[in-house]
Coordinates of C-alpha atoms and ligand atoms in Angstrom, one line a residue:
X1 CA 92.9 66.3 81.1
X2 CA 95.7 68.3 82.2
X3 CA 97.7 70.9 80.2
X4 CA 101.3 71.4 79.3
X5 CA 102.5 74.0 81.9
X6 CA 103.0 77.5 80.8
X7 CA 105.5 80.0 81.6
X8 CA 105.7 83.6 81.3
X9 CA 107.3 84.9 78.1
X10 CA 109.7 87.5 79.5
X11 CA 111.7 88.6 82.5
X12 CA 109.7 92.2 82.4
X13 CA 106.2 90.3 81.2
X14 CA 106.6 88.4 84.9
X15 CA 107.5 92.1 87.0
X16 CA 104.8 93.2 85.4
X17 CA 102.3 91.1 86.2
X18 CA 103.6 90.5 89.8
X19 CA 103.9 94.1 89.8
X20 CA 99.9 93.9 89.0
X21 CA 99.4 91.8 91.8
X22 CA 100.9 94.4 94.2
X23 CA 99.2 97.4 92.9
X24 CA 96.2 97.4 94.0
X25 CA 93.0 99.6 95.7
X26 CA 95.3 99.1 98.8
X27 CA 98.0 101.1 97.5
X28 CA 96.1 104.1 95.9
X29 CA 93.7 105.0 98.8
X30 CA 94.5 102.9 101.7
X31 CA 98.4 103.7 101.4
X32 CA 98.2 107.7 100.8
X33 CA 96.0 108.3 104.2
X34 CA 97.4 105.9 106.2
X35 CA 100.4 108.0 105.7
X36 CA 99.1 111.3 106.4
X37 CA 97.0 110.5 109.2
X38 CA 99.9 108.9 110.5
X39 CA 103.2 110.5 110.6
X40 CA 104.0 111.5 107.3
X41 CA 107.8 111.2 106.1
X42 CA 108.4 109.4 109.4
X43 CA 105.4 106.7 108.6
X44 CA 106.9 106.6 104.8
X45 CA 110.3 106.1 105.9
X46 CA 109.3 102.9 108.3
X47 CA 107.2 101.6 105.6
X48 CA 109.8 101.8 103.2
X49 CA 112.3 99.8 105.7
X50 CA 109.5 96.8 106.3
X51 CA 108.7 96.6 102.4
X52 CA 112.5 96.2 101.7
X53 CA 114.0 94.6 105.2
X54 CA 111.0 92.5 106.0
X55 CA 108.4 91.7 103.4
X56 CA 111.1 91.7 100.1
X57 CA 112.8 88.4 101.8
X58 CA 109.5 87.1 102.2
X59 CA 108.7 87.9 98.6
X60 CA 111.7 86.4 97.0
X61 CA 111.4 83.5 99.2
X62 CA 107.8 82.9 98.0
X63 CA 108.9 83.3 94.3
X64 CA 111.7 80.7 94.8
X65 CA 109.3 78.0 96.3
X66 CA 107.2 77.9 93.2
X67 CA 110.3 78.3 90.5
X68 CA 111.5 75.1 92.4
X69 CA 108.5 72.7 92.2
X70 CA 106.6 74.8 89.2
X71 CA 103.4 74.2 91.5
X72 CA 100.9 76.2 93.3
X73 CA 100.9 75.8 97.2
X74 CA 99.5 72.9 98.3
X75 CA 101.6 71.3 95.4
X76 CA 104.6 73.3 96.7
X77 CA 104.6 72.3 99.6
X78 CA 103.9 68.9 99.4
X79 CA 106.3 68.3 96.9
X80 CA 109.3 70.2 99.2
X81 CA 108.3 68.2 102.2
X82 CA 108.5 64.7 101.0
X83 CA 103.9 64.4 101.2
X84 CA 103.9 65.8 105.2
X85 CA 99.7 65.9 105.4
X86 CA 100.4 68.4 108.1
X87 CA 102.6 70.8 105.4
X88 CA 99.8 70.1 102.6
X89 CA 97.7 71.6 104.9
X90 CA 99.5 74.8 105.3
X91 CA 99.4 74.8 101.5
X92 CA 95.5 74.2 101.4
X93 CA 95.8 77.3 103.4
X94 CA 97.4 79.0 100.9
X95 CA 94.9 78.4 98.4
X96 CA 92.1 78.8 100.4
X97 CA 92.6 82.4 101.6
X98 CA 93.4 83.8 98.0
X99 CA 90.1 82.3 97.2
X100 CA 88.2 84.3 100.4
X101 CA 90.1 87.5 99.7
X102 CA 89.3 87.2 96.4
X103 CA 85.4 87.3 98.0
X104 CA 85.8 90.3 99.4
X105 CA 87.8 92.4 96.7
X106 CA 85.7 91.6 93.9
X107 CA 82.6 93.2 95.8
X108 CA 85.4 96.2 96.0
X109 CA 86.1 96.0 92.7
X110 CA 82.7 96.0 91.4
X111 CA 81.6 98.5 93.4
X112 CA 84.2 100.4 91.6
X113 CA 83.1 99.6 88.3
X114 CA 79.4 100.8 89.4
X115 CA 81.4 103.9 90.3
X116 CA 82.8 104.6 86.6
X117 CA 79.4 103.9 84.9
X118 CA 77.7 106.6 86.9
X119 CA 80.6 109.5 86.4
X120 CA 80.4 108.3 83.0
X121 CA 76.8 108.3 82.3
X122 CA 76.9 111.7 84.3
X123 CA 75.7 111.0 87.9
X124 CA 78.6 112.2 89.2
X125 CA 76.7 114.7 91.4
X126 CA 74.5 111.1 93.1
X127 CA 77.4 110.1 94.2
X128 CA 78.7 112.8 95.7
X129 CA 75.2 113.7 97.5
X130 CA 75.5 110.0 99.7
X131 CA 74.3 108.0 96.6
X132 CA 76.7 105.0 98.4
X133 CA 74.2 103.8 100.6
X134 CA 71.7 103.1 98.2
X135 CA 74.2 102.3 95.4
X136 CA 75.2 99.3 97.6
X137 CA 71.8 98.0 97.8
X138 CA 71.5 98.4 94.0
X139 CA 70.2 95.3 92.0
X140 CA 72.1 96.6 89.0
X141 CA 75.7 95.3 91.0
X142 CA 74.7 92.0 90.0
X143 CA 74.8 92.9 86.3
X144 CA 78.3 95.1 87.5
X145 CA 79.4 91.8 89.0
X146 CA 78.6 89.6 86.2
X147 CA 81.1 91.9 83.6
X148 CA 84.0 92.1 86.6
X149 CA 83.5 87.8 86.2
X150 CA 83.6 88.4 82.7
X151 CA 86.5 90.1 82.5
X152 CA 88.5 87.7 84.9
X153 CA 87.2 84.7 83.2
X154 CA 88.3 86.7 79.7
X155 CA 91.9 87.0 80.9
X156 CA 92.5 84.1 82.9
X157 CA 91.2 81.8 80.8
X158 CA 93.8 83.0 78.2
X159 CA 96.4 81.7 79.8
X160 CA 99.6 82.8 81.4
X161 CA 101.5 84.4 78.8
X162 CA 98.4 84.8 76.7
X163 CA 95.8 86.2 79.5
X164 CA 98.0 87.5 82.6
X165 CA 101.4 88.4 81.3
X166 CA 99.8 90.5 78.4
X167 CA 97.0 91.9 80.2
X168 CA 99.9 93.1 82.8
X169 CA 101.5 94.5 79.4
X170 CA 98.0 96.8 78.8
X171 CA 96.9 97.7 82.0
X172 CA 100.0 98.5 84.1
X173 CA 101.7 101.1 81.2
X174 CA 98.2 102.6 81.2
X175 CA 97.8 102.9 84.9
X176 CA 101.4 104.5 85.1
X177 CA 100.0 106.9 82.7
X178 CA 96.5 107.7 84.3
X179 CA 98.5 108.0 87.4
X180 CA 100.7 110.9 86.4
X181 CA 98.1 112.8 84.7
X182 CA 96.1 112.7 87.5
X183 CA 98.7 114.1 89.7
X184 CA 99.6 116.9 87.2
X185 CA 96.1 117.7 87.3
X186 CA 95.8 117.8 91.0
X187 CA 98.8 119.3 91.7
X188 CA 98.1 122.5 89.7
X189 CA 95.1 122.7 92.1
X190 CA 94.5 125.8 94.8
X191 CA 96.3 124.7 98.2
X192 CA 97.6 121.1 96.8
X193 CA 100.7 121.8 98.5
X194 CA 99.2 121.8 101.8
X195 CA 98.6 118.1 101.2
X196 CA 101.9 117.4 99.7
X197 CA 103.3 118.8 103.2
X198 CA 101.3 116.6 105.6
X199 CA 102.2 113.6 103.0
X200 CA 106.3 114.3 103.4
X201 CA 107.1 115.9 106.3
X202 CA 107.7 113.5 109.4
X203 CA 105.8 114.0 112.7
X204 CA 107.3 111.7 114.4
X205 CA 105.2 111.4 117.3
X206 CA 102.2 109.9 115.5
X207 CA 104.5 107.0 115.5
X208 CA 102.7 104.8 118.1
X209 CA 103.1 100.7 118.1
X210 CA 99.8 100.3 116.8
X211 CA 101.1 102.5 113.7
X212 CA 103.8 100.6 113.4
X213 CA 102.0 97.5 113.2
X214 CA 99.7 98.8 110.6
X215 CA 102.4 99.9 109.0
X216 CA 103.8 96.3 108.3
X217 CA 100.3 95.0 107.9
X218 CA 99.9 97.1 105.3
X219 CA 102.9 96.5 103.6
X220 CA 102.2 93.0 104.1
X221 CA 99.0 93.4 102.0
X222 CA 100.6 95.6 99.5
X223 CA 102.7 93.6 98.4
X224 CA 100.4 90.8 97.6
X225 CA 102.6 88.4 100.4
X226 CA 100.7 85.3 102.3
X227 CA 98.1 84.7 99.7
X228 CA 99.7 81.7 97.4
X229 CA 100.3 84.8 94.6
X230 CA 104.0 84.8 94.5
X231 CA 104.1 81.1 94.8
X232 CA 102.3 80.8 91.9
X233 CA 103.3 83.3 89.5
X234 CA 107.0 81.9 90.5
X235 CA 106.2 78.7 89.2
X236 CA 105.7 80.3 85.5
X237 CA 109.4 81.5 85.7
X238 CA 112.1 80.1 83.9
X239 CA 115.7 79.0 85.6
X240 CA 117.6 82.0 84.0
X241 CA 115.2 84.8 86.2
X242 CA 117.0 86.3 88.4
X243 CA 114.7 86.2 91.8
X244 CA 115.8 88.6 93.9
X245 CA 116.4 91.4 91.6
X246 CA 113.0 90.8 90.0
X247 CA 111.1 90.6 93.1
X248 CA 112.9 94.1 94.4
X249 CA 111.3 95.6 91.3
X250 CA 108.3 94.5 92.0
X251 CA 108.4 95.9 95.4
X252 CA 109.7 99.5 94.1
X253 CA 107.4 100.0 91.8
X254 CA 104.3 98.7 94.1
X255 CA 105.9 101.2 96.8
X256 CA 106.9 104.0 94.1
X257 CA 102.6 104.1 92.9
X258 CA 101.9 103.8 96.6
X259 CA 104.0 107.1 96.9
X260 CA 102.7 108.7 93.8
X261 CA 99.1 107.9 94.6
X262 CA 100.0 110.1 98.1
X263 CA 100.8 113.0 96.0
X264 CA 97.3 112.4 93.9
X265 CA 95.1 112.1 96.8
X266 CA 96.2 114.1 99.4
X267 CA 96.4 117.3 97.5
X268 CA 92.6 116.9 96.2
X269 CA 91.8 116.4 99.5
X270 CA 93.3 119.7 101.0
X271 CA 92.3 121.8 97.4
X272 CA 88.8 120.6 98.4
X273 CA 89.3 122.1 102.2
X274 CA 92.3 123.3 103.5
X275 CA 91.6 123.3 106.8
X276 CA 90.8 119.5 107.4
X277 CA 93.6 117.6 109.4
X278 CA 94.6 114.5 107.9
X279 CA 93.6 113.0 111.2
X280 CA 89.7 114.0 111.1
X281 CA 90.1 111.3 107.7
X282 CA 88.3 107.8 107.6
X283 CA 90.4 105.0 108.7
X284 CA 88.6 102.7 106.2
X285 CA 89.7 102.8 102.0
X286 CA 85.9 101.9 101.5
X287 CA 84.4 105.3 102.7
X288 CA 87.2 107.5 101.3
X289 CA 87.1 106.1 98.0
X290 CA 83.2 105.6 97.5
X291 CA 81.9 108.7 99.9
X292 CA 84.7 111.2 100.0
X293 CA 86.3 111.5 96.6
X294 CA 83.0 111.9 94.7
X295 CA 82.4 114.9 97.1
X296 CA 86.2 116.4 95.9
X297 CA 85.6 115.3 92.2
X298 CA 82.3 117.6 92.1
X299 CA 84.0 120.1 93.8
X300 CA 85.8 120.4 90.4
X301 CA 83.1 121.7 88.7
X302 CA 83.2 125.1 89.6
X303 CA 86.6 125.2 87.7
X304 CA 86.2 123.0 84.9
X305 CA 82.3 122.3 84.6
X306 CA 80.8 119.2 85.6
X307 CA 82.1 117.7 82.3
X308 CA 85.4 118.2 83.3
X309 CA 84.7 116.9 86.5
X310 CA 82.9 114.1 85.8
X311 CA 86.0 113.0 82.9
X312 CA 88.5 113.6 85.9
X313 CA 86.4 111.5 88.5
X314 CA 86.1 108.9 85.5
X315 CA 89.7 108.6 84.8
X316 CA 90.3 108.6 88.3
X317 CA 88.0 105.2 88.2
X318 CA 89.3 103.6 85.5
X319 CA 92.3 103.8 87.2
X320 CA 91.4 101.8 90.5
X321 CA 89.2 99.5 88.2
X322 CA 92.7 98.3 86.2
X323 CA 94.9 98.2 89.8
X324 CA 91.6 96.1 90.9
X325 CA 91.5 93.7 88.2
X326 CA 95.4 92.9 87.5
X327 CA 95.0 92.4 91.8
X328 CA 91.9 90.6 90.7
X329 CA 93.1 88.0 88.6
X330 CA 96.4 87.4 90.2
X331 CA 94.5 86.4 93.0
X332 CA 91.9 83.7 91.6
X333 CA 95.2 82.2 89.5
X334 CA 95.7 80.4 92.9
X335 CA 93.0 78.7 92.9
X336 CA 92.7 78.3 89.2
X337 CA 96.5 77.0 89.2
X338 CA 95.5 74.8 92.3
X339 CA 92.2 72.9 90.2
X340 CA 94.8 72.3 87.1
X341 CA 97.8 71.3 88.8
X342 CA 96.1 69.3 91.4
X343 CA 92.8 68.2 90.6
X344 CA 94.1 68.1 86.7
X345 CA 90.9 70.3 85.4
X346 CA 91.2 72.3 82.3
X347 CA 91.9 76.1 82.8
X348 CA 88.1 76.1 81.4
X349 CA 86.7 73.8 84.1
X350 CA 88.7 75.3 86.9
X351 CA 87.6 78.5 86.1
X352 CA 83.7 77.6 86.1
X353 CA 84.1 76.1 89.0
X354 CA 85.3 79.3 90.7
X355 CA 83.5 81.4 89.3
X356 CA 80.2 79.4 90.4
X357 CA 81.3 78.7 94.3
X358 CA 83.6 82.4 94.4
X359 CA 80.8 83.8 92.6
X360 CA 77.4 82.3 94.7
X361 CA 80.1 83.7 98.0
X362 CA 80.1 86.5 96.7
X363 CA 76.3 87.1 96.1
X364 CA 76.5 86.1 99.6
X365 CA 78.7 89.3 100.4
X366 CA 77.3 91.8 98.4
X367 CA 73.6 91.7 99.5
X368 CA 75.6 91.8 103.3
X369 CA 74.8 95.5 103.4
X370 CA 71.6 95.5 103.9
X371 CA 69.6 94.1 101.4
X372 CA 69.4 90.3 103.0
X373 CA 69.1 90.3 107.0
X374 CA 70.7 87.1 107.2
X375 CA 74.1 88.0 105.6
X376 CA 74.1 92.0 107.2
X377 CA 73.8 90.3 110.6
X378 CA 75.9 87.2 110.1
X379 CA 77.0 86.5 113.4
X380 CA 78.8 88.4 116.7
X381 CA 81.8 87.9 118.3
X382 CA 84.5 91.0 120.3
X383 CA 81.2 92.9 120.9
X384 CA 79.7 93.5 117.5
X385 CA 77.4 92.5 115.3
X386 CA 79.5 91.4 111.8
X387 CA 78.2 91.2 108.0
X388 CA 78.9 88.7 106.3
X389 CA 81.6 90.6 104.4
X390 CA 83.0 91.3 107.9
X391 CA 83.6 88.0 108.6
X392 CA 85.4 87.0 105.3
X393 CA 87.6 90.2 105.5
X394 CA 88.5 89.9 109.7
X395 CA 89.3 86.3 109.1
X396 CA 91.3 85.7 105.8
X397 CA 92.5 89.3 105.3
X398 CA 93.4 90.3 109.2
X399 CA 93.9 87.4 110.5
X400 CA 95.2 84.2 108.3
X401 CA 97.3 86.4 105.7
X402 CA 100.1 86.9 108.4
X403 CA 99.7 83.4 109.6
X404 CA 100.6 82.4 105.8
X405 CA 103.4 84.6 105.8
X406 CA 104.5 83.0 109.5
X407 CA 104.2 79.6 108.0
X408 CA 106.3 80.4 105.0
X409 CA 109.4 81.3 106.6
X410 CA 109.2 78.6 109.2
X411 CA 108.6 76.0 105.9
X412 CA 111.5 77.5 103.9
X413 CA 113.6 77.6 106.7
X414 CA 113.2 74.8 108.3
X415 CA 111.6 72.3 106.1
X416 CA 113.1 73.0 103.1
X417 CA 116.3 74.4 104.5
X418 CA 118.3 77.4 103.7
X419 CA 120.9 75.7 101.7
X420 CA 118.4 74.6 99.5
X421 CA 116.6 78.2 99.7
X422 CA 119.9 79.6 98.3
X423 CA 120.9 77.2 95.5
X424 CA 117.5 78.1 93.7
X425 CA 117.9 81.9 94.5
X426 CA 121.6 81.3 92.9
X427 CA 120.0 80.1 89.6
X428 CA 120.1 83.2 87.0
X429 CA 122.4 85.0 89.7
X430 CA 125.9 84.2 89.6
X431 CA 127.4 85.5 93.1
X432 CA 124.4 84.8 95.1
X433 CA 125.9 82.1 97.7
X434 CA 128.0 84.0 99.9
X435 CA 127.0 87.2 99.2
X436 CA 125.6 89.8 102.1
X437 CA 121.9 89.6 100.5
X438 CA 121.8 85.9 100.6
X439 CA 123.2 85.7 104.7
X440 CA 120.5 88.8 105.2
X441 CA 117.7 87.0 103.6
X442 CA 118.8 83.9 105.5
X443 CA 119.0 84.9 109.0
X444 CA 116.2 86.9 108.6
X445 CA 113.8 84.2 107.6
X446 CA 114.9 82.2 110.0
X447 CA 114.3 84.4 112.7
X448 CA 112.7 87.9 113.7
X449 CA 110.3 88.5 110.5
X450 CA 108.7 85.0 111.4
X451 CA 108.5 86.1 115.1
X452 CA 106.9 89.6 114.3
X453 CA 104.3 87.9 111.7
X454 CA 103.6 85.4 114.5
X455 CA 103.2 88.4 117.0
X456 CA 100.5 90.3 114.5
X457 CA 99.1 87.1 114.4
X458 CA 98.5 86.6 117.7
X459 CA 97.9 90.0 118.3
X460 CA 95.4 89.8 115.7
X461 CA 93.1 87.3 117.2
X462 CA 93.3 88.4 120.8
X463 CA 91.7 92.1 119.5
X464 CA 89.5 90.9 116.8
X465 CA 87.8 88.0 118.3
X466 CA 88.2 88.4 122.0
X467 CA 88.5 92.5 122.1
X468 CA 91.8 92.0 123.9
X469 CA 95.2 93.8 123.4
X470 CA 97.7 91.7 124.5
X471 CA 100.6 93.7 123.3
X472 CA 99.3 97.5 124.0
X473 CA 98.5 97.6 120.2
Ligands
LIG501 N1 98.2 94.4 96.7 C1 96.9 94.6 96.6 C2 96.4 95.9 97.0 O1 97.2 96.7 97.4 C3 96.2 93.5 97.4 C4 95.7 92.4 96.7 C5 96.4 91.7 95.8 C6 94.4 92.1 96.9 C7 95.8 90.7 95.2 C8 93.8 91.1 96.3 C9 94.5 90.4 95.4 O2 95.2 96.3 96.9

């Protein structure tokens, strides 16, 4: 039995929980080193210009496809191109690869929530001593993962307005709040200002084309484009939204706690040693996150006693654990949406039904460091031997999420047409048609973002299945 279709109860309720999409692990660790490591002003400058020139048409073009047909993506785009099999595939795409990623974050995010228990129940100084490698082996992450499932199944299976929109309401507000105190705190830190100078001042000859690249991959990410999200959360929008000023506040504030986060991370890491360069840091989120940050967070303790430390660390955790679980749920709404509008399942149903195949796949992930053979040593291709966690992450997260983002521009387009593009984006904006934002977001879709997202793609495949650069990135 199907359910009436719900929509979001207010203009700001939607931001909000869009905006909860957006922030995410990505933008509070990934985004703050990437920058440092990388340029500094000059790599937050470019990364400004793709969020706002590049992935914002993207965005609002996403949210208009599911305002117009109130469906998820394979419905979306079925229903925009008359039943083509070949376009219902590129939506089953779009359903599929929220429900992959969502694989590998919710290992992330459990992980996380292991790491607030232990500050919490005072094993801050484990962590910091290299407790990760056994903590991922850990049988108690399968009790971890059953409360994250929990929690998702709590909110979701609310409803829209009910579950998303006013956990959103919560947990973003709080985040905001957790946020700045944590950069007061780490600001009035010894040498913090070291790290606020590699954050903002440009070096702009770090800027190389493969920083570029990640630069637009990771804005790509950050912004929660490719993976159905937008699609769906647009169709629980009303006529009267206006789309493109909602989805550029999404993208400011997704960018604005990128920025922040840079001014709580990189000063703990240069009050913790001075002398490190930003380029001797881990590429990867994962190590700085679960190997590094204890290390600063203990650190603490000879200021503020490991009390102190340990509430700082935990704050600092809750914090990631609410960007992880507003990312979290936006992302199995896809699939969830996909079950109710498609296969006409209760929210209920379509929810146990994830949360028993997502769920068993994710077992599957998490015992893929180590503790089962078989999923540690999945398979090998480009040289390397690749967990199972590998796998899911190189495939739907490197490789397919620009290919989404390549096959929605060509859709909207050329499939659905412009025209048609702008006489949705003109509902709830008077002055739309004609106007410089409307040719911009035109033009553009129709031509260079598509051919850079097909480049990445490309690019993509040939270096992480073949070991090839084709392009000299
Ligand atoms: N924008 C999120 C981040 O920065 C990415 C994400 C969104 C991941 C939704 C999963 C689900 O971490």
């Amino acid at each position: 039995m199907s359910e009436p279709r719900e929509n979001f109860s207010s203009r700001i309720g939607f931001i909000l929980a869009a905006a909860g999409s957006a922030v995410g692990i990505g933008n509070l660790v990934g985004f703050p080193v990437n920058a440092a490591k990388n340029g500094g002003g000059a790599f937050l400058i470019m990364y400004a210009i793709f969020v706002f020139l590049i992935c914002l048409p993207v965005m609002i073009a996403e949210m208009a496809v599911g305002r117009k047909t109130a469906k998820e993506p394979v419905g979306a785009y079925k229903t925009l191109s008359g039943n083509s099999s070949l376009w219902g595939a590129a939506g089953l795409l779009g359903v599929l690869t929220p429900f992959m990623i969502a694989v590998f974050y919710m290992v992330i995010t459990v992980w996380i929530l292991g790491y607030l228990v232990l500050t919490i129940t005072g094993n801050l100084e484990y962590l910091a001593s290299d407790g990760f490698g056994e903590f991922i082996n850990s049988p108690y992450l399968f009790l971890a993962m059953a409360v994250v499932a929990a929690v998702v199944n709590f909110i979701l299976v609310a409803g829209v307005k009910d579950g998303i929109e006013k956990a959103a309401k919560i947990l973003m507000p709080s985040l905001f709040v957790m946020l700045i105190i944590m950069v007061i705190f780490v600001l009035s830190l010894d040498n913090a200002f070291a790290g606020v100078k590699f954050f903002i001042i440009p070096d702009i000859s770090k800027i190389t084309p493969s920083v570029v690249n990640g630069a637009l991959s990771q804005a790509f990410f950050s912004l929660s484009l490719g993976m159905g999200i937008l699609i769906t959360y647009g169709s629980y929008i009303n006529r009267q939204t206006n789309i493109p000023s909602s989805a550029k506040l999404v993208a400011i504030t997704d960018t604005g706690v990128a920025f922040v986060a840079g001014l709580m991370i990189l000063p703990a890491v240069f009050s913790f040693n001075p002398n490190i360069v930003p380029s001797e840091l881990s590429d990867s989120s994962v190590s700085l996150i679960f190997t590094f940050l204890p290390k600063i967070f203990l650190a603490l303790q000879s200021s503020i006693g490991y009390f102190g430390a340990s509430a700082i660390a935990a704050l600092f955790f809750l914090l990631v654990f609410f960007a992880a679980i507003t990312s979290l749920v936006s992302i199995i709404e896809v699939p969830v949406s996909y079950l109710v509008t498609e296969k006409k399942h209760t929210r209920k149903k379509a929810l146990s039904i994830l949360l028993m195949t997502a769920g068993i796949l994710t077992i599957f992930a998490t015992v893929s460091f180590g503790m089962v053979a078989f999923f540690t040593e999945f398979t090998t291709y480009a040289g390397g031997t690749k967990s199972f966690f590998d796998v899911v992450y190189d495939i739907f997260y490197d490789t397919i999420l620009p290919l989404n983002g390549f096959l929605l521009c060509v859709f909207v387009s050329y499939r659905w047409k412009k025209n048609k593009l702008s006489e949705e984006l003109a509902l709830g904006n008077d002055g739309y048609i004609g106007s410089w934002v409307e040719k911009y977001i035109n033009f553009s879709l129709g031509t260079f973002i598509p051919a850079i997202v097909l480049i990445i793609f490309i690019n993509t495949v040939a270096q992480k299945f073949f070991a090839v650069s084709l392009f000299g990135f």
